mmCIF file of C-alpha atoms in Angstrom:
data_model
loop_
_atom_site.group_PDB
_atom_site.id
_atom_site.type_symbol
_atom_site.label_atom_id
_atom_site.label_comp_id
_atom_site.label_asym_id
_atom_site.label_seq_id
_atom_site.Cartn_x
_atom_site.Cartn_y
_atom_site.Cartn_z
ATOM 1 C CA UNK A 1 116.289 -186.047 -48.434
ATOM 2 C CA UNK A 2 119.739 -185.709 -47.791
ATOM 3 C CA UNK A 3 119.330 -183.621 -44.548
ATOM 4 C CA UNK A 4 117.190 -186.410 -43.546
ATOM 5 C CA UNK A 5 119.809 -188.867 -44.246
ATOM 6 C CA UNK A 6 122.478 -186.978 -42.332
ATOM 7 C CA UNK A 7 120.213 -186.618 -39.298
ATOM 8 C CA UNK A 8 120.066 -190.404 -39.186
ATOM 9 C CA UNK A 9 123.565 -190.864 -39.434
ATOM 10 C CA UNK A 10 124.144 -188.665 -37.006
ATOM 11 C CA UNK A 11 121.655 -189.995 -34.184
ATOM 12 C CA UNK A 12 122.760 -193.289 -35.038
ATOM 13 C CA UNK A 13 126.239 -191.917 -33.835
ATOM 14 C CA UNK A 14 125.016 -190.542 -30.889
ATOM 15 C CA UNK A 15 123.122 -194.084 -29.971
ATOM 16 C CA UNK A 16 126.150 -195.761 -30.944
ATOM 17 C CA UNK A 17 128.195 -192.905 -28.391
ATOM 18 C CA UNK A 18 125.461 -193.730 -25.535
ATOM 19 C CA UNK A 19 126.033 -197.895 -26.033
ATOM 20 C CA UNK A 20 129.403 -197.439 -25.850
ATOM 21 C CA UNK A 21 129.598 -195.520 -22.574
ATOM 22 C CA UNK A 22 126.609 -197.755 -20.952
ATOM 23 C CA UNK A 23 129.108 -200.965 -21.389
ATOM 24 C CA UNK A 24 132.092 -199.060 -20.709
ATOM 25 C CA UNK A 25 131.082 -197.609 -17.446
ATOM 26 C CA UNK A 26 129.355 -201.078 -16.676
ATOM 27 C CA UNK A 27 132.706 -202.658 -16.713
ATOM 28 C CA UNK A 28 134.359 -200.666 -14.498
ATOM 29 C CA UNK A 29 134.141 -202.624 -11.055
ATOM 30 C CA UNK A 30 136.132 -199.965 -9.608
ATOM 31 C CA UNK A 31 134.477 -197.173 -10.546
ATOM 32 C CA UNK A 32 131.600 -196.235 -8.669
ATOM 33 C CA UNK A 33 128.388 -195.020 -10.822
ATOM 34 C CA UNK A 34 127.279 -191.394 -10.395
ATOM 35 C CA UNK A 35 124.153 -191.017 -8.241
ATOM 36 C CA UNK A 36 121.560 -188.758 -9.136
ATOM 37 C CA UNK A 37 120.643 -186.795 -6.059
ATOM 38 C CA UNK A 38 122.325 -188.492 -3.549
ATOM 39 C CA UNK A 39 120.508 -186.124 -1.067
ATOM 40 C CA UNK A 40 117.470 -188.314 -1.171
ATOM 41 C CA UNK A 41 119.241 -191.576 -0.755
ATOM 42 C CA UNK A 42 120.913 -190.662 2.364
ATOM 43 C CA UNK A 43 119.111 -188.532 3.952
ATOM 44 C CA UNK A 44 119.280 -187.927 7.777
ATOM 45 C CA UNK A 45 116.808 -189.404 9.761
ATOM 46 C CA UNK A 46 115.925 -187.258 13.047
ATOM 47 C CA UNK A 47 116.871 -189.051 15.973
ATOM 48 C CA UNK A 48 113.756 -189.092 18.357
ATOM 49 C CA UNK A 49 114.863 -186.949 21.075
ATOM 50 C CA UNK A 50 117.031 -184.489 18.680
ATOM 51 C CA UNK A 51 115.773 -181.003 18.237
ATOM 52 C CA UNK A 52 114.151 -179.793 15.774
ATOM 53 C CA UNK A 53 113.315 -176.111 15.068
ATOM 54 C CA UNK A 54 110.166 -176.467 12.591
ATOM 55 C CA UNK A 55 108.818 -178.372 15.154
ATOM 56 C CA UNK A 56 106.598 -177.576 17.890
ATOM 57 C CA UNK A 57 108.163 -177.235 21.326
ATOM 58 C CA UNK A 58 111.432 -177.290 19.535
ATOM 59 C CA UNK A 59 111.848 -181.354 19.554
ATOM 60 C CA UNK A 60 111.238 -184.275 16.868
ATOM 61 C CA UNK A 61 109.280 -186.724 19.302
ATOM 62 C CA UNK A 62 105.931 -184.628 19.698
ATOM 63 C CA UNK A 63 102.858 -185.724 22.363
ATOM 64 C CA UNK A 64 100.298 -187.933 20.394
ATOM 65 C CA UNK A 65 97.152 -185.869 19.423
ATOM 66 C CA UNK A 66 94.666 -185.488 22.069
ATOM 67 C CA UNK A 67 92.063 -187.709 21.773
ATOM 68 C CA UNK A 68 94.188 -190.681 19.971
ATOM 69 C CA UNK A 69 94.890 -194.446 20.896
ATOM 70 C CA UNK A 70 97.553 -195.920 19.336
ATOM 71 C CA UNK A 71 96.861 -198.733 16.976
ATOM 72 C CA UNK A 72 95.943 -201.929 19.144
ATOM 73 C CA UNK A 73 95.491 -200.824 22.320
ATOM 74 C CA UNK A 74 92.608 -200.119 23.206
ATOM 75 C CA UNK A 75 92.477 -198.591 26.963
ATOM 76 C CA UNK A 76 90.815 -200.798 29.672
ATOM 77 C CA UNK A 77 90.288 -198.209 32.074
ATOM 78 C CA UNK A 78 90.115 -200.970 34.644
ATOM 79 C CA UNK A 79 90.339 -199.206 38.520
ATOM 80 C CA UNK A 80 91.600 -201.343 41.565
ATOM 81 C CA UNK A 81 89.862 -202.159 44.602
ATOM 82 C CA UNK A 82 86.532 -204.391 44.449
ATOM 83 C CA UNK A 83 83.933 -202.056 42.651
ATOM 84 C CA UNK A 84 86.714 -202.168 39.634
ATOM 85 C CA UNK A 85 86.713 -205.988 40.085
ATOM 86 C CA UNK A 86 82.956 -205.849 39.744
ATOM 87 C CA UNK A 87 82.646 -203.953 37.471
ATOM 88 C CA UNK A 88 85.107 -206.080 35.257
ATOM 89 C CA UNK A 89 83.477 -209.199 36.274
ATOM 90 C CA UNK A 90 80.333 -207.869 34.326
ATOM 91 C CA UNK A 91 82.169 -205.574 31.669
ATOM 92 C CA UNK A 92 84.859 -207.859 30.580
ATOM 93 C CA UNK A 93 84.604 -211.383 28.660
ATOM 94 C CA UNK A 94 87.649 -213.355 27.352
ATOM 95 C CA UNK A 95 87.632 -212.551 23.628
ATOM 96 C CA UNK A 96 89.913 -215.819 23.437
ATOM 97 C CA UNK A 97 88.285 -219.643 22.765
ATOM 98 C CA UNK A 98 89.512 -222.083 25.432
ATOM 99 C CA UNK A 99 89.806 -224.505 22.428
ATOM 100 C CA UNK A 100 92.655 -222.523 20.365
ATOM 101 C CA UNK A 101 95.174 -224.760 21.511
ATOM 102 C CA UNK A 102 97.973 -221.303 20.491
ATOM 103 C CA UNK A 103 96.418 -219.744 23.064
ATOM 104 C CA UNK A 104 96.753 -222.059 25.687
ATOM 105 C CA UNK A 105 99.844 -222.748 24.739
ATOM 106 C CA UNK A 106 100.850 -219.250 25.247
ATOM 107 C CA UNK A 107 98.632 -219.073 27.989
ATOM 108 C CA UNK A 108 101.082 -221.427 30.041
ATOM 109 C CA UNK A 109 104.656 -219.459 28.766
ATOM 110 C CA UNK A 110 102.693 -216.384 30.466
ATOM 111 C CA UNK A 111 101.761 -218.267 33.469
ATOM 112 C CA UNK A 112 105.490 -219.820 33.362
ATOM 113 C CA UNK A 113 106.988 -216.242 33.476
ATOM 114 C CA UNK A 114 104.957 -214.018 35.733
ATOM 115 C CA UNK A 115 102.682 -216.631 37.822
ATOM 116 C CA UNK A 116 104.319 -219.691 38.660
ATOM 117 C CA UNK A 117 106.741 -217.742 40.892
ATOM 118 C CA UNK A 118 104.419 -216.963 43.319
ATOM 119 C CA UNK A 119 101.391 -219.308 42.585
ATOM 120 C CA UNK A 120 103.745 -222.452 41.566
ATOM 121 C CA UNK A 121 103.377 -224.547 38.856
ATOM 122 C CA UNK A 122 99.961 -226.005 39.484
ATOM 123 C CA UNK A 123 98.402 -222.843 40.792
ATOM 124 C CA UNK A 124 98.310 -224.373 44.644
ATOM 125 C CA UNK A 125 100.209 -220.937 45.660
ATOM 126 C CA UNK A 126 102.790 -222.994 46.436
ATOM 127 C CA UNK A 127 105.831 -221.084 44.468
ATOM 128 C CA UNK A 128 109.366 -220.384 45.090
ATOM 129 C CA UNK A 129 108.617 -216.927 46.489
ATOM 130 C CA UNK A 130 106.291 -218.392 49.301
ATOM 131 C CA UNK A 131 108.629 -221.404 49.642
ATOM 132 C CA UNK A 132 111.384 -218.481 50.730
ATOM 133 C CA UNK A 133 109.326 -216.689 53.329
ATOM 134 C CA UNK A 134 107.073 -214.229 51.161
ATOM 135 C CA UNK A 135 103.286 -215.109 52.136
ATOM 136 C CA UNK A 136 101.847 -216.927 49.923
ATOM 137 C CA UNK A 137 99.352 -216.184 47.845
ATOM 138 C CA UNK A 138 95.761 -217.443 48.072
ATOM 139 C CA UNK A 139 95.364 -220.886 45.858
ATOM 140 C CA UNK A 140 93.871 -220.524 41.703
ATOM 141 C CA UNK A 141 92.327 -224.059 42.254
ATOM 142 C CA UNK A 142 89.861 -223.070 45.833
ATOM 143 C CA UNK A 143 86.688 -222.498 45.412
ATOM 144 C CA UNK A 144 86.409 -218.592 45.503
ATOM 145 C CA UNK A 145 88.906 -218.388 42.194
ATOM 146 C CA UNK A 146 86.655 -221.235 40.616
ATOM 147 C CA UNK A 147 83.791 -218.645 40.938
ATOM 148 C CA UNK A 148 85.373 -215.848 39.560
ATOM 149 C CA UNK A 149 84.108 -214.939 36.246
ATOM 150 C CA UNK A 150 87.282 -214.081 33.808
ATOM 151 C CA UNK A 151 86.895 -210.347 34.001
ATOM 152 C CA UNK A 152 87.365 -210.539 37.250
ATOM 153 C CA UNK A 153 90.540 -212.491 37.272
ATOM 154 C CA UNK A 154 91.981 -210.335 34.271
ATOM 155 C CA UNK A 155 90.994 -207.511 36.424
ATOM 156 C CA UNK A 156 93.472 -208.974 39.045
ATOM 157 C CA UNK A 157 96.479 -209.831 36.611
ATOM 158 C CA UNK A 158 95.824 -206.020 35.296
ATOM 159 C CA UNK A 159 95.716 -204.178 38.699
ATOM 160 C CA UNK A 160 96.955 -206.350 41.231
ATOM 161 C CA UNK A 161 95.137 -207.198 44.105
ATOM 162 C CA UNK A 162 96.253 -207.515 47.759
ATOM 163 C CA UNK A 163 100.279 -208.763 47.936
ATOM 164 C CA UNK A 164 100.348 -208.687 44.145
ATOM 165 C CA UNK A 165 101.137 -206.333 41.855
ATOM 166 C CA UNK A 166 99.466 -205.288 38.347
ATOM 167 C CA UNK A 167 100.707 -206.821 35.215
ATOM 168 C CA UNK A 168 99.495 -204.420 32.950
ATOM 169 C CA UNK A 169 103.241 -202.993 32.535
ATOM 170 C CA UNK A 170 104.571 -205.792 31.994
ATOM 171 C CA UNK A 171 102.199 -208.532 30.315
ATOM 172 C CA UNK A 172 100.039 -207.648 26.800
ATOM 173 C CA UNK A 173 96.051 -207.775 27.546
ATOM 174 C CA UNK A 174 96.220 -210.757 24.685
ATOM 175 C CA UNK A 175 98.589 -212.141 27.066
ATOM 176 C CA UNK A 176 97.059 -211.620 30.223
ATOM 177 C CA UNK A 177 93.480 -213.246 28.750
ATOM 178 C CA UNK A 178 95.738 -216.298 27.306
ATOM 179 C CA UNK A 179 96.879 -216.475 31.341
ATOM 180 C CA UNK A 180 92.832 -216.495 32.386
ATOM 181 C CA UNK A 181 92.715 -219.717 30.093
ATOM 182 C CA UNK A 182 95.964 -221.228 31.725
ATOM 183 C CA UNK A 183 94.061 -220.890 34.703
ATOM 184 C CA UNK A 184 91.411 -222.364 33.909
ATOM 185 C CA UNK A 185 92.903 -225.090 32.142
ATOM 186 C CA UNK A 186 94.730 -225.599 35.654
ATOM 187 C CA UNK A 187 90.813 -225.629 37.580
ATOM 188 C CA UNK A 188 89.874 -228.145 35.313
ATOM 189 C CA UNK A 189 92.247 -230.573 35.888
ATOM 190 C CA UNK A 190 92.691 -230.282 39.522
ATOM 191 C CA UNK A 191 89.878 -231.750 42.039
ATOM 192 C CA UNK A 192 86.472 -229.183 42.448
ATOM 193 C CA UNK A 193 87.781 -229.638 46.478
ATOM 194 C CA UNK A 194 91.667 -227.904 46.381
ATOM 195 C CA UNK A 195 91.395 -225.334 49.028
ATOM 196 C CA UNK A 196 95.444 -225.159 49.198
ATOM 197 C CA UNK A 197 96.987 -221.950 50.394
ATOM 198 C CA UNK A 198 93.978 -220.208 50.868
ATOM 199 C CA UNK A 199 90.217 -219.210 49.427
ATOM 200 C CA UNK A 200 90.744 -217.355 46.738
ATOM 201 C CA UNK A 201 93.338 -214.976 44.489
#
């Protein structure tokens, strides 16, 4: 009984120790703590284009398994010229409603950026670029546009077609659908008639 007594005293010392040092130590605001494997906390992170040995080819940044996409995005694998353009016209459908008023709001900031340059502001191809010389390009409001199903004029905003360039660098697919609704928001409220600037994108 008394060894059991002594034990208690004695681990009710070495609480009493451990209490002592925890608000001690804790009031010490210029003492920094001691971290416990500081290893871990601030560890080196390997800079993409840094070597590294256990690595194959030597490097951290390694070529994406064969066979993978990479998490939203989905390849197209749309080809210029006017089979591709066919072929999108029957392949491809917006996957966007022409009633989310987000996308057609974002529709327009696309348009605003990469379009109205060239195509100006109502579509009429009619931009600054033609205004300074460049030819301009054919009018999004004639007839041959209005016919175009959406694939088709994703297809163009993709790949380019004639005097303009492919977006597909440059411009999200999202984004480039949301610009097929911009344009047809534009078809809609200009006159069936418009045959500005030309026939057709």
């Amino acid at each position: 009984m008394k060894d059991r007594g002594g034990l208690n005293v004695f681990l009710l010392l070495i609480l009493g120790g451990i209490l002592w040092l925890t608000y001690s130590l804790g009031q010490r605001k210029d003492h920094r703590a001691v971290e416990f494997l500081p290893e871990m906390i601030y560890a080196v992170s390997a800079e993409s284009y840094s070597r590294a040995e256990a690595l194959p080819g030597g490097m951290v940044q390694q070529k994406p398994v064969a066979g993978t996409i990479a998490r939203g995005r989905m390849p197209l694998h749309l080809e210029p010229g006017v089979e591709g353009a066919a072929k999108a016209a029957v392949e491809l459908t917006n996957p966007l409603d022409e009633s989310d008023q987000a996308s057609l709001k974002r529709g327009g900031e696309i348009f605003l950026t990469y379009c109205q340059l060239c195509h100006g502001p109502g579509g009429k191809g009619d931009g600054l670029v033609a205004q300074r010389g460049f030819p301009a390009p054919p009018s999004l409001l004639a007839p041959q546009a209005r016919q175009m199903s959406d694939g088709q004029l994703f297809h163009i905003a993709s790949v380019g077609q004639g005097n303009m360039p492919g977006h597909a660098g440059q411009i999200d697919p999202l984004d480039r659908w949301r610009a097929v609704l911009r344009i047809r928001q534009l078809q809609a409220a200009a006159p069936s008639t418009e045959t500005v600037q030309g026939e057709g994108p």
